[in-house]
Amino acid sequence: MPDSIRTIPVRVQPPYEVTIGCGLLGRCGDSLAPLLGRRKIAVLTDDTVAPLYLDTVTASLEGAGFAVCFHVFPAGEGRKNLATLGELLEFLASEHLTRTDCVAALGGGVVGDMAGFAAAVYLRGIRYVQLPTTLLAAVDSSVGGKTAVDLSAGKNLAGAFCQPAAVLCDTDCLKTLPPDVFADGAAEAIKTGILSDESLFALFEDGTLTADPGAVIARCVQYKAGVVERDEREQGERKLLNLGHTVGHAIEKCSGYTIPHGHAVAAGLAIIARSAEKLGWTEEPIAARIAACLRKNGLPTDTGYSAEALAEAALSDKKRAGGDITLVIPRRIGACELRKVPVADLPPIISAGLEG
Ligand code: NAD
Ligand code: GLY
């Protein structure tokens, strides 16, 4: 059923739905009007996505009775910062949005994280919806309510938990993604497979997302929704979703945010899998299989940065608490565990996972 519409509930307070299917952006006004009321809506997007999808979204929202304004900012992780956040907040204020109005985040994870954060703090919080346009945003970042910007000290260091009112994931958007941006999303979906579902992982070992990406997105969202429902504020189980991210975020930071998140996470997955295997923390050999799967999907499995540089970059990681840091360790494909280690042990642990 490649064309079917799938709806996944996220049972937090208040609950919301993730809808996945073709053509959803062209019908977003009718979908959102009953939920939001015919309010003013500010569409926030970047300058790559705007020429592709902004007219479609604006026309649909206006057709359904919304008063629409929009703001377009330069694409890229390098712009996910306090300066852009300030720009977004000033825009919302200049448009006189009130607490009954809302924001639509139209784009990938960068737009979603920043527009979500702007909505979380503007007037101490207004509602927002996620309209994810990358595979990464579809399988991961649009769901769960983590919003953030990067600081010079590190990745996602200022942010808020703020759940969207709805997520509309139009799978047609995947058709315009450059292959490397598509691969970024594959990295987070492969992560989901390693965390929870060997058969999902195996789909990526075959090399492509096949004819029905909506089904793969739905499996990832279903898993993430369950984790978020059980641990919305990342006190325990949700930490597992950071598999590959301690090293991944360090790679992003070391590169000055020129290596995309998905590529950095892919290298982080491969590195932690090799470390875990060498240190005897896995139940069976998994590192070669994970690396082969990542390579098959156009993703890296190593980095040129030294273990010391990566460990230093990880010192400002949110997963650090005092002298310890919580790592996510793959035990086998489909099951991982949290392991608290002293920060001082990080360089040798990372070093064990580097190929060079
Ligand atoms: P991105 O938002 O930078 O998008 C990548 C590029 O693709 C950009 O140039 C964008 O303009 C372009 N693009 C977007 N949609 C397109 C389309 N349909 N066709 C053509 N081009 C398109 O990157 P991303 O990979 O989507 O997201 C990465 C970000 O997500 C990181 O900042 C990461 O920290 C964040 N993230 C957040 C969470 C969360 O839970 N909040 C989870 C995972 C990742
Ligand atoms: N991407 C990690 C999380 O949402 O918790």
mmCIF file of C-alpha atoms and ligand atoms in Angstrom:
data_model
loop_
_atom_site.group_PDB
_atom_site.id
_atom_site.type_symbol
_atom_site.label_atom_id
_atom_site.label_comp_id
_atom_site.label_asym_id
_atom_site.label_seq_id
_atom_site.Cartn_x
_atom_site.Cartn_y
_atom_site.Cartn_z
ATOM 1 C CA MET A 1 0.000 0.000 0.000
ATOM 2 C CA PRO A 2 2.558 2.645 -1.001
ATOM 3 C CA ASP A 3 -0.009 5.471 -1.163
ATOM 4 C CA SER A 4 -1.745 4.850 2.119
ATOM 5 C CA ILE A 5 -2.017 7.436 4.866
ATOM 6 C CA ARG A 6 -0.731 6.268 8.240
ATOM 7 C CA THR A 7 -1.554 7.957 11.525
ATOM 8 C CA ILE A 8 0.441 7.350 14.682
ATOM 9 C CA PRO A 9 -0.695 8.784 18.006
ATOM 10 C CA VAL A 10 1.832 10.211 20.457
ATOM 11 C CA ARG A 11 0.177 9.870 23.861
ATOM 12 C CA VAL A 12 1.785 12.718 25.781
ATOM 13 C CA GLN A 13 -0.100 15.617 27.396
ATOM 14 C CA PRO A 14 -1.655 17.009 25.255
ATOM 15 C CA PRO A 15 -1.581 14.108 22.797
ATOM 16 C CA TYR A 16 -0.984 14.626 19.084
ATOM 17 C CA GLU A 17 -0.836 12.631 15.874
ATOM 18 C CA VAL A 18 1.878 12.033 13.298
ATOM 19 C CA THR A 19 0.308 11.631 9.853
ATOM 20 C CA ILE A 20 2.456 10.107 7.111
ATOM 21 C CA GLY A 21 1.569 9.917 3.427
ATOM 22 C CA CYS A 22 1.714 11.440 -0.073
ATOM 23 C CA GLY A 23 0.352 14.901 -0.886
ATOM 24 C CA LEU A 24 -0.129 16.044 2.703
ATOM 25 C CA LEU A 25 1.381 19.510 2.224
ATOM 26 C CA GLY A 26 -1.180 20.358 -0.456
ATOM 27 C CA ARG A 27 -3.956 19.484 2.003
ATOM 28 C CA CYS A 28 -2.329 20.822 5.182
ATOM 29 C CA GLY A 29 -4.823 23.680 5.594
ATOM 30 C CA ASP A 30 -7.828 21.369 5.735
ATOM 31 C CA SER A 31 -5.963 18.970 8.034
ATOM 32 C CA LEU A 32 -4.893 21.664 10.483
ATOM 33 C CA ALA A 33 -7.976 23.928 10.548
ATOM 34 C CA PRO A 34 -10.097 21.657 12.803
ATOM 35 C CA LEU A 35 -7.158 21.226 15.172
ATOM 36 C CA LEU A 36 -5.864 24.790 15.377
ATOM 37 C CA GLY A 37 -8.887 26.881 14.431
ATOM 38 C CA ARG A 38 -8.575 29.340 11.563
ATOM 39 C CA ARG A 39 -5.870 31.434 13.233
ATOM 40 C CA LYS A 40 -2.893 33.369 12.086
ATOM 41 C CA ILE A 41 -0.069 30.982 11.277
ATOM 42 C CA ALA A 42 3.601 31.852 10.775
ATOM 43 C CA VAL A 43 5.375 29.470 8.409
ATOM 44 C CA LEU A 44 9.106 29.332 9.225
ATOM 45 C CA THR A 45 11.345 27.702 6.632
ATOM 46 C CA ASP A 46 14.775 27.849 4.984
ATOM 47 C CA ASP A 47 15.849 29.159 1.605
ATOM 48 C CA THR A 48 16.235 25.705 0.041
ATOM 49 C CA VAL A 49 12.814 24.468 1.092
ATOM 50 C CA ALA A 50 10.944 27.730 0.416
ATOM 51 C CA PRO A 51 11.157 27.612 -3.409
ATOM 52 C CA LEU A 52 10.082 23.959 -3.360
ATOM 53 C CA TYR A 53 7.150 23.902 -0.946
ATOM 54 C CA LEU A 54 6.259 27.288 0.542
ATOM 55 C CA ASP A 55 3.699 28.234 -2.137
ATOM 56 C CA THR A 56 1.926 24.885 -1.789
ATOM 57 C CA VAL A 57 1.714 25.226 1.985
ATOM 58 C CA THR A 58 0.673 28.888 1.922
ATOM 59 C CA ALA A 59 -2.043 28.274 -0.679
ATOM 60 C CA SER A 60 -3.454 25.341 1.273
ATOM 61 C CA LEU A 61 -3.469 27.220 4.586
ATOM 62 C CA GLU A 62 -5.042 30.334 3.057
ATOM 63 C CA GLY A 63 -7.601 28.198 1.232
ATOM 64 C CA ALA A 64 -8.635 26.734 4.591
ATOM 65 C CA GLY A 65 -9.066 30.189 6.142
ATOM 66 C CA PHE A 66 -5.743 30.760 7.928
ATOM 67 C CA ALA A 67 -4.069 34.182 7.823
ATOM 68 C CA VAL A 68 -0.547 33.277 6.740
ATOM 69 C CA CYS A 69 2.782 35.043 7.184
ATOM 70 C CA PHE A 70 6.170 33.475 6.536
ATOM 71 C CA HIS A 71 9.853 33.954 7.221
ATOM 72 C CA VAL A 72 12.688 32.375 5.241
ATOM 73 C CA PHE A 73 16.227 32.047 6.644
ATOM 74 C CA PRO A 74 19.441 30.583 5.197
ATOM 75 C CA ALA A 75 19.631 26.775 5.235
ATOM 76 C CA GLY A 76 22.174 24.790 7.198
ATOM 77 C CA GLU A 77 23.339 23.745 10.645
ATOM 78 C CA GLY A 78 25.650 26.778 10.738
ATOM 79 C CA ARG A 79 22.518 28.924 11.110
ATOM 80 C CA LYS A 80 21.033 26.880 13.969
ATOM 81 C CA ASN A 81 22.102 29.431 16.539
ATOM 82 C CA LEU A 82 20.924 32.152 18.881
ATOM 83 C CA ALA A 83 21.179 34.830 16.174
ATOM 84 C CA THR A 84 18.681 33.014 13.944
ATOM 85 C CA LEU A 85 16.462 32.256 16.916
ATOM 86 C CA GLY A 86 16.418 35.980 17.710
ATOM 87 C CA GLU A 87 15.507 36.710 14.098
ATOM 88 C CA LEU A 88 12.587 34.270 14.275
ATOM 89 C CA LEU A 89 11.306 35.711 17.545
ATOM 90 C CA GLU A 90 11.514 39.284 16.220
ATOM 91 C CA PHE A 91 9.606 38.168 13.139
ATOM 92 C CA LEU A 92 6.802 36.599 15.207
ATOM 93 C CA ALA A 93 6.570 39.765 17.292
ATOM 94 C CA SER A 94 6.588 42.018 14.215
ATOM 95 C CA GLU A 95 3.650 40.014 12.873
ATOM 96 C CA HIS A 96 1.836 40.486 16.198
ATOM 97 C CA LEU A 97 1.229 36.790 16.700
ATOM 98 C CA THR A 98 -0.782 36.212 19.865
ATOM 99 C CA ARG A 99 -1.002 33.216 22.170
ATOM 100 C CA THR A 100 -3.874 31.755 20.160
ATOM 101 C CA ASP A 101 -1.858 31.855 16.915
ATOM 102 C CA CYS A 102 0.670 29.249 15.823
ATOM 103 C CA VAL A 103 3.882 28.411 13.998
ATOM 104 C CA ALA A 104 4.474 25.871 11.219
ATOM 105 C CA ALA A 105 8.010 24.461 10.893
ATOM 106 C CA LEU A 106 8.429 23.636 7.196
ATOM 107 C CA GLY A 107 11.736 21.902 6.538
ATOM 108 C CA GLY A 108 14.333 19.506 7.868
ATOM 109 C CA GLY A 109 15.598 19.046 11.387
ATOM 110 C CA VAL A 110 17.305 22.424 11.510
ATOM 111 C CA VAL A 111 14.085 24.284 10.724
ATOM 112 C CA GLY A 112 12.085 22.009 13.032
ATOM 113 C CA ASP A 113 14.444 22.429 15.986
ATOM 114 C CA MET A 114 14.642 26.210 15.611
ATOM 115 C CA ALA A 115 11.012 26.943 14.774
ATOM 116 C CA GLY A 116 9.972 24.641 17.622
ATOM 117 C CA PHE A 117 12.264 26.478 20.043
ATOM 118 C CA ALA A 118 10.946 29.853 18.846
ATOM 119 C CA ALA A 119 7.377 28.634 19.428
ATOM 120 C CA ALA A 120 8.354 27.284 22.854
ATOM 121 C CA VAL A 121 9.650 30.645 24.096
ATOM 122 C CA TYR A 122 7.634 33.237 22.146
ATOM 123 C CA LEU A 123 5.069 34.684 24.608
ATOM 124 C CA ARG A 124 6.246 31.826 26.901
ATOM 125 C CA GLY A 125 4.885 29.306 24.434
ATOM 126 C CA ILE A 126 2.517 29.134 21.472
ATOM 127 C CA ARG A 127 1.410 26.069 19.533
ATOM 128 C CA TYR A 128 3.368 24.791 16.555
ATOM 129 C CA VAL A 129 3.144 22.066 13.945
ATOM 130 C CA GLN A 130 5.917 20.152 12.247
ATOM 131 C CA LEU A 131 5.900 19.772 8.448
ATOM 132 C CA PRO A 132 9.074 17.670 7.990
ATOM 133 C CA THR A 133 10.635 17.688 4.509
ATOM 134 C CA THR A 134 13.767 15.550 5.027
ATOM 135 C CA LEU A 135 13.946 11.852 5.814
ATOM 136 C CA LEU A 136 15.784 12.685 9.040
ATOM 137 C CA ALA A 137 13.026 15.022 10.182
ATOM 138 C CA ALA A 138 10.409 12.438 9.173
ATOM 139 C CA VAL A 139 11.916 9.490 11.048
ATOM 140 C CA ASP A 140 13.191 11.370 14.065
ATOM 141 C CA SER A 141 13.410 15.105 14.720
ATOM 142 C CA SER A 142 9.804 16.161 14.003
ATOM 143 C CA VAL A 143 8.520 13.800 16.709
ATOM 144 C CA GLY A 144 9.099 14.019 20.439
ATOM 145 C CA GLY A 145 9.281 17.724 21.174
ATOM 146 C CA LYS A 146 13.007 18.299 21.519
ATOM 147 C CA THR A 147 13.819 21.780 20.234
ATOM 148 C CA ALA A 148 17.189 23.530 20.391
ATOM 149 C CA VAL A 149 19.918 25.679 18.927
ATOM 150 C CA ASP A 150 23.681 25.151 19.037
ATOM 151 C CA LEU A 151 25.998 27.288 21.185
ATOM 152 C CA SER A 152 29.710 27.825 20.526
ATOM 153 C CA ALA A 153 30.391 25.348 23.341
ATOM 154 C CA GLY A 154 28.448 22.584 21.614
ATOM 155 C CA LYS A 155 25.472 21.080 19.904
ATOM 156 C CA ASN A 156 21.852 21.689 20.980
ATOM 157 C CA LEU A 157 22.969 23.272 24.268
ATOM 158 C CA ALA A 158 20.042 25.718 24.517
ATOM 159 C CA GLY A 159 16.563 24.365 23.992
ATOM 160 C CA ALA A 160 13.241 23.262 25.399
ATOM 161 C CA PHE A 161 11.002 20.235 25.500
ATOM 162 C CA CYS A 162 7.915 21.396 23.644
ATOM 163 C CA GLN A 163 5.682 18.941 21.814
ATOM 164 C CA PRO A 164 4.124 19.923 18.476
ATOM 165 C CA ALA A 165 0.344 20.043 18.091
ATOM 166 C CA ALA A 166 0.606 17.836 14.989
ATOM 167 C CA VAL A 167 3.132 16.394 12.554
ATOM 168 C CA LEU A 168 2.244 16.125 8.855
ATOM 169 C CA CYS A 169 4.898 14.127 7.027
ATOM 170 C CA ASP A 170 4.443 14.385 3.247
ATOM 171 C CA THR A 171 6.492 11.583 1.711
ATOM 172 C CA ASP A 172 6.479 13.373 -1.670
ATOM 173 C CA CYS A 173 9.093 15.746 -0.199
ATOM 174 C CA LEU A 174 11.622 12.905 -0.194
ATOM 175 C CA LYS A 175 11.667 13.008 -4.013
ATOM 176 C CA THR A 176 13.552 16.315 -4.088
ATOM 177 C CA LEU A 177 16.199 15.362 -1.501
ATOM 178 C CA PRO A 178 19.813 15.216 -2.699
ATOM 179 C CA PRO A 179 21.222 11.688 -2.078
ATOM 180 C CA ASP A 180 23.533 12.813 0.732
ATOM 181 C CA VAL A 181 20.653 14.487 2.603
ATOM 182 C CA PHE A 182 18.548 11.359 2.104
ATOM 183 C CA ALA A 183 21.467 9.367 3.556
ATOM 184 C CA ASP A 184 21.436 11.568 6.683
ATOM 185 C CA GLY A 185 17.930 10.310 7.396
ATOM 186 C CA ALA A 186 18.945 6.719 6.696
ATOM 187 C CA ALA A 187 21.531 7.069 9.498
ATOM 188 C CA GLU A 188 18.833 7.862 12.097
ATOM 189 C CA ALA A 189 16.587 5.087 10.757
ATOM 190 C CA ILE A 190 19.468 2.586 10.913
ATOM 191 C CA LYS A 191 20.011 3.800 14.496
ATOM 192 C CA THR A 192 16.374 2.923 15.218
ATOM 193 C CA GLY A 193 16.931 -0.550 13.777
ATOM 194 C CA ILE A 194 20.007 -1.112 15.964
ATOM 195 C CA LEU A 195 18.040 0.071 19.003
ATOM 196 C CA SER A 196 14.892 -1.889 18.533
ATOM 197 C CA ASP A 197 14.257 -3.855 15.381
ATOM 198 C CA GLU A 198 16.612 -6.114 13.449
ATOM 199 C CA SER A 199 14.138 -6.452 10.568
ATOM 200 C CA LEU A 200 14.089 -2.654 10.121
ATOM 201 C CA PHE A 201 17.894 -2.651 10.105
ATOM 202 C CA ALA A 202 17.848 -5.447 7.518
ATOM 203 C CA LEU A 203 15.820 -3.273 5.107
ATOM 204 C CA PHE A 204 18.776 -0.889 5.007
ATOM 205 C CA GLU A 205 21.243 -3.734 4.514
ATOM 206 C CA ASP A 206 19.437 -4.311 1.205
ATOM 207 C CA GLY A 207 20.514 -0.804 0.217
ATOM 208 C CA THR A 208 17.428 1.283 -0.387
ATOM 209 C CA LEU A 209 14.180 2.351 1.200
ATOM 210 C CA THR A 210 12.260 0.477 -1.510
ATOM 211 C CA ALA A 211 8.957 1.660 -2.942
ATOM 212 C CA ASP A 212 7.288 2.513 0.327
ATOM 213 C CA PRO A 213 9.295 4.956 2.449
ATOM 214 C CA GLY A 214 6.125 5.790 4.380
ATOM 215 C CA ALA A 215 6.172 2.316 5.904
ATOM 216 C CA VAL A 216 9.758 2.731 7.102
ATOM 217 C CA ILE A 217 9.033 6.210 8.476
ATOM 218 C CA ALA A 218 5.993 4.824 10.298
ATOM 219 C CA ARG A 219 8.067 2.076 11.941
ATOM 220 C CA CYS A 220 10.629 4.595 13.169
ATOM 221 C CA VAL A 221 7.953 7.008 14.412
ATOM 222 C CA GLN A 222 6.033 4.209 16.131
ATOM 223 C CA TYR A 223 9.135 3.218 18.079
ATOM 224 C CA LYS A 224 10.074 6.800 18.953
ATOM 225 C CA ALA A 225 6.514 7.655 20.004
ATOM 226 C CA GLY A 226 6.540 4.772 22.490
ATOM 227 C CA VAL A 227 9.853 5.849 23.997
ATOM 228 C CA VAL A 228 8.695 9.482 24.268
ATOM 229 C CA GLU A 229 5.413 8.411 25.883
ATOM 230 C CA ARG A 230 7.312 6.461 28.546
ATOM 231 C CA ASP A 231 10.067 9.040 29.122
ATOM 232 C CA GLU A 232 9.202 12.430 27.639
ATOM 233 C CA ARG A 233 11.921 14.363 29.519
ATOM 234 C CA GLU A 234 14.790 11.922 28.944
ATOM 235 C CA GLN A 235 15.200 10.734 32.514
ATOM 236 C CA GLY A 236 15.943 7.145 31.451
ATOM 237 C CA GLU A 237 14.856 5.150 28.399
ATOM 238 C CA ARG A 238 14.863 8.143 26.019
ATOM 239 C CA LYS A 239 18.642 8.399 26.481
ATOM 240 C CA LEU A 240 18.835 5.304 24.261
ATOM 241 C CA LEU A 241 17.833 7.484 21.287
ATOM 242 C CA ASN A 242 21.272 9.091 21.606
ATOM 243 C CA LEU A 243 22.961 5.958 20.226
ATOM 244 C CA GLY A 244 25.931 7.143 18.132
ATOM 245 C CA HIS A 245 25.368 10.744 19.212
ATOM 246 C CA THR A 246 28.155 11.317 21.787
ATOM 247 C CA VAL A 247 30.801 10.769 19.130
ATOM 248 C CA GLY A 248 28.470 12.093 16.390
ATOM 249 C CA HIS A 249 27.954 15.442 18.106
ATOM 250 C CA ALA A 250 31.693 15.642 18.814
ATOM 251 C CA ILE A 251 32.429 15.104 15.094
ATOM 252 C CA GLU A 252 29.948 17.853 14.189
ATOM 253 C CA LYS A 253 31.554 20.233 16.655
ATOM 254 C CA CYS A 254 35.126 19.397 15.575
ATOM 255 C CA SER A 255 34.116 20.066 11.955
ATOM 256 C CA GLY A 256 32.632 23.469 12.778
ATOM 257 C CA TYR A 257 29.236 21.985 11.830
ATOM 258 C CA THR A 258 30.274 21.366 8.232
ATOM 259 C CA ILE A 259 29.757 17.591 8.557
ATOM 260 C CA PRO A 260 25.986 17.019 8.553
ATOM 261 C CA HIS A 261 24.297 15.526 11.606
ATOM 262 C CA GLY A 262 23.293 12.267 9.897
ATOM 263 C CA HIS A 263 26.782 11.636 8.507
ATOM 264 C CA ALA A 264 28.334 12.377 11.914
ATOM 265 C CA VAL A 265 25.863 10.060 13.667
ATOM 266 C CA ALA A 266 26.663 7.312 11.152
ATOM 267 C CA ALA A 267 30.361 7.535 12.001
ATOM 268 C CA GLY A 268 29.394 7.647 15.694
ATOM 269 C CA LEU A 269 27.344 4.452 15.316
ATOM 270 C CA ALA A 270 30.191 2.605 13.617
ATOM 271 C CA ILE A 271 32.764 3.828 16.155
ATOM 272 C CA ILE A 272 30.743 2.922 19.265
ATOM 273 C CA ALA A 273 29.902 -0.486 17.761
ATOM 274 C CA ARG A 274 33.605 -1.246 17.191
ATOM 275 C CA SER A 275 34.494 -0.019 20.713
ATOM 276 C CA ALA A 276 31.721 -2.047 22.311
ATOM 277 C CA GLU A 277 32.778 -5.178 20.464
ATOM 278 C CA LYS A 278 36.480 -4.739 21.300
ATOM 279 C CA LEU A 279 35.694 -4.045 24.961
ATOM 280 C CA GLY A 280 33.547 -7.181 25.224
ATOM 281 C CA TRP A 281 30.265 -5.316 25.778
ATOM 282 C CA THR A 282 28.385 -6.901 22.859
ATOM 283 C CA GLU A 283 26.659 -10.291 22.874
ATOM 284 C CA GLU A 284 27.944 -11.110 19.397
ATOM 285 C CA PRO A 285 30.067 -9.511 16.657
ATOM 286 C CA ILE A 286 28.079 -6.586 15.221
ATOM 287 C CA ALA A 287 30.564 -3.908 14.195
ATOM 288 C CA ALA A 288 31.338 -5.170 10.685
ATOM 289 C CA ARG A 289 27.630 -5.653 9.939
ATOM 290 C CA ILE A 290 26.760 -2.126 11.114
ATOM 291 C CA ALA A 291 29.638 -0.592 9.122
ATOM 292 C CA ALA A 292 28.624 -2.496 5.970
ATOM 293 C CA CYS A 293 25.023 -1.314 6.316
ATOM 294 C CA LEU A 294 26.096 2.311 6.752
ATOM 295 C CA ARG A 295 28.436 2.121 3.744
ATOM 296 C CA LYS A 296 25.667 0.584 1.626
ATOM 297 C CA ASN A 297 23.588 3.686 2.379
ATOM 298 C CA GLY A 298 26.316 6.135 1.394
ATOM 299 C CA LEU A 299 27.378 6.916 4.967
ATOM 300 C CA PRO A 300 30.800 7.163 6.634
ATOM 301 C CA THR A 301 32.053 4.697 9.227
ATOM 302 C CA ASP A 302 34.999 6.585 10.663
ATOM 303 C CA THR A 303 36.424 10.051 11.237
ATOM 304 C CA GLY A 304 39.803 11.696 10.863
ATOM 305 C CA TYR A 305 39.562 13.449 14.239
ATOM 306 C CA SER A 306 41.639 11.980 17.059
ATOM 307 C CA ALA A 307 40.106 10.242 20.075
ATOM 308 C CA GLU A 308 41.483 13.050 22.266
ATOM 309 C CA ALA A 309 39.903 15.793 20.129
ATOM 310 C CA LEU A 310 36.565 13.949 20.088
ATOM 311 C CA ALA A 311 36.637 13.315 23.836
ATOM 312 C CA GLU A 312 37.451 16.985 24.456
ATOM 313 C CA ALA A 313 34.534 18.035 22.224
ATOM 314 C CA ALA A 314 32.251 15.635 24.113
ATOM 315 C CA LEU A 315 32.977 17.342 27.435
ATOM 316 C CA SER A 316 30.142 19.797 26.836
ATOM 317 C CA ASP A 317 27.762 16.992 25.829
ATOM 318 C CA LYS A 318 24.361 17.071 27.557
ATOM 319 C CA LYS A 319 24.746 13.392 28.407
ATOM 320 C CA ARG A 320 27.554 14.252 30.830
ATOM 321 C CA ALA A 321 26.719 14.482 34.542
ATOM 322 C CA GLY A 322 29.574 15.554 36.793
ATOM 323 C CA GLY A 323 32.547 13.278 36.141
ATOM 324 C CA ASP A 324 30.502 10.650 34.297
ATOM 325 C CA ILE A 325 28.957 10.374 30.869
ATOM 326 C CA THR A 326 26.205 7.974 29.834
ATOM 327 C CA LEU A 327 26.995 6.085 26.644
ATOM 328 C CA VAL A 328 24.556 4.031 24.606
ATOM 329 C CA ILE A 329 26.085 0.642 23.904
ATOM 330 C CA PRO A 330 24.774 -1.725 21.221
ATOM 331 C CA ARG A 331 24.612 -5.282 22.586
ATOM 332 C CA ARG A 332 23.248 -6.790 19.369
ATOM 333 C CA ILE A 333 21.252 -5.521 16.381
ATOM 334 C CA GLY A 334 17.911 -4.659 17.999
ATOM 335 C CA ALA A 335 19.021 -4.170 21.622
ATOM 336 C CA CYS A 336 21.150 -1.522 23.331
ATOM 337 C CA GLU A 337 21.868 -0.490 26.906
ATOM 338 C CA LEU A 338 22.955 2.583 28.830
ATOM 339 C CA ARG A 339 26.417 2.470 30.419
ATOM 340 C CA LYS A 340 27.750 5.221 32.677
ATOM 341 C CA VAL A 341 31.518 5.658 32.352
ATOM 342 C CA PRO A 342 33.972 8.141 33.873
ATOM 343 C CA VAL A 343 34.706 10.992 31.469
ATOM 344 C CA ALA A 344 38.411 10.135 31.846
ATOM 345 C CA ASP A 345 37.721 6.761 30.171
ATOM 346 C CA LEU A 346 36.265 8.388 27.058
ATOM 347 C CA PRO A 347 39.506 8.790 25.035
ATOM 348 C CA PRO A 348 40.456 5.085 25.225
ATOM 349 C CA ILE A 349 36.847 4.026 24.580
ATOM 350 C CA ILE A 350 36.644 6.216 21.472
ATOM 351 C CA SER A 351 40.147 5.193 20.421
ATOM 352 C CA ALA A 352 39.108 1.525 20.467
ATOM 353 C CA GLY A 353 36.454 2.342 17.869
ATOM 354 C CA LEU A 354 38.586 4.320 15.416
ATOM 355 C CA GLU A 355 39.701 2.435 12.318
ATOM 356 C CA GLY A 356 43.068 4.103 11.758
HETATM 357 P P1 NAD B 1 18.618 20.155 7.519
HETATM 358 O O1 NAD B 1 17.390 20.623 8.163
HETATM 359 O O2 NAD B 1 19.819 21.045 7.548
HETATM 360 O O3 NAD B 1 18.293 19.776 6.008
HETATM 361 C C1 NAD B 1 19.363 19.375 5.159
HETATM 362 C C2 NAD B 1 19.336 20.166 3.848
HETATM 363 O O4 NAD B 1 18.258 19.689 3.051
HETATM 364 C C3 NAD B 1 19.109 21.659 4.035
HETATM 365 O O5 NAD B 1 19.895 22.352 3.115
HETATM 366 C C4 NAD B 1 17.623 21.829 3.666
HETATM 367 O O6 NAD B 1 17.330 23.110 3.191
HETATM 368 C C5 NAD B 1 17.470 20.795 2.584
HETATM 369 N N1 NAD B 1 16.118 20.272 2.383
HETATM 370 C C6 NAD B 1 15.172 20.062 3.313
HETATM 371 N N2 NAD B 1 14.106 19.458 2.769
HETATM 372 C C7 NAD B 1 14.365 19.298 1.460
HETATM 373 C C8 NAD B 1 13.656 18.707 0.379
HETATM 374 N N3 NAD B 1 12.481 18.115 0.555
HETATM 375 N N4 NAD B 1 14.239 18.711 -0.834
HETATM 376 C C9 NAD B 1 15.485 19.258 -1.009
HETATM 377 N N5 NAD B 1 16.210 19.806 -0.032
HETATM 378 C C10 NAD B 1 15.658 19.814 1.200
HETATM 379 O O7 NAD B 1 19.120 18.755 8.127
HETATM 380 P P2 NAD B 1 18.330 17.479 8.635
HETATM 381 O O8 NAD B 1 19.237 16.351 8.347
HETATM 382 O O9 NAD B 1 16.941 17.429 8.180
HETATM 383 O O10 NAD B 1 18.276 17.729 10.223
HETATM 384 C C11 NAD B 1 19.453 17.796 10.991
HETATM 385 C C12 NAD B 1 19.139 18.509 12.282
HETATM 386 O O11 NAD B 1 18.156 17.798 13.022
HETATM 387 C C13 NAD B 1 20.336 18.668 13.210
HETATM 388 O O12 NAD B 1 20.409 19.989 13.661
HETATM 389 C C14 NAD B 1 20.030 17.755 14.360
HETATM 390 O O13 NAD B 1 20.599 18.184 15.553
HETATM 391 C C15 NAD B 1 18.532 17.800 14.397
HETATM 392 N N6 NAD B 1 17.889 16.647 15.054
HETATM 393 C C16 NAD B 1 16.954 16.915 16.004
HETATM 394 C C17 NAD B 1 16.303 15.866 16.620
HETATM 395 C C18 NAD B 1 15.221 16.146 17.618
HETATM 396 O O14 NAD B 1 14.737 15.210 18.234
HETATM 397 N N7 NAD B 1 14.814 17.378 17.782
HETATM 398 C C19 NAD B 1 16.588 14.535 16.262
HETATM 399 C C20 NAD B 1 17.553 14.313 15.287
HETATM 400 C C21 NAD B 1 18.201 15.383 14.684
HETATM 401 N N1 GLY B 2 16.766 12.365 18.827
HETATM 402 C C1 GLY B 2 16.800 12.071 20.209
HETATM 403 C C2 GLY B 2 15.505 12.331 20.929
HETATM 404 O O1 GLY B 2 14.553 12.812 20.366
HETATM 405 O O2 GLY B 2 15.427 12.047 22.093
#
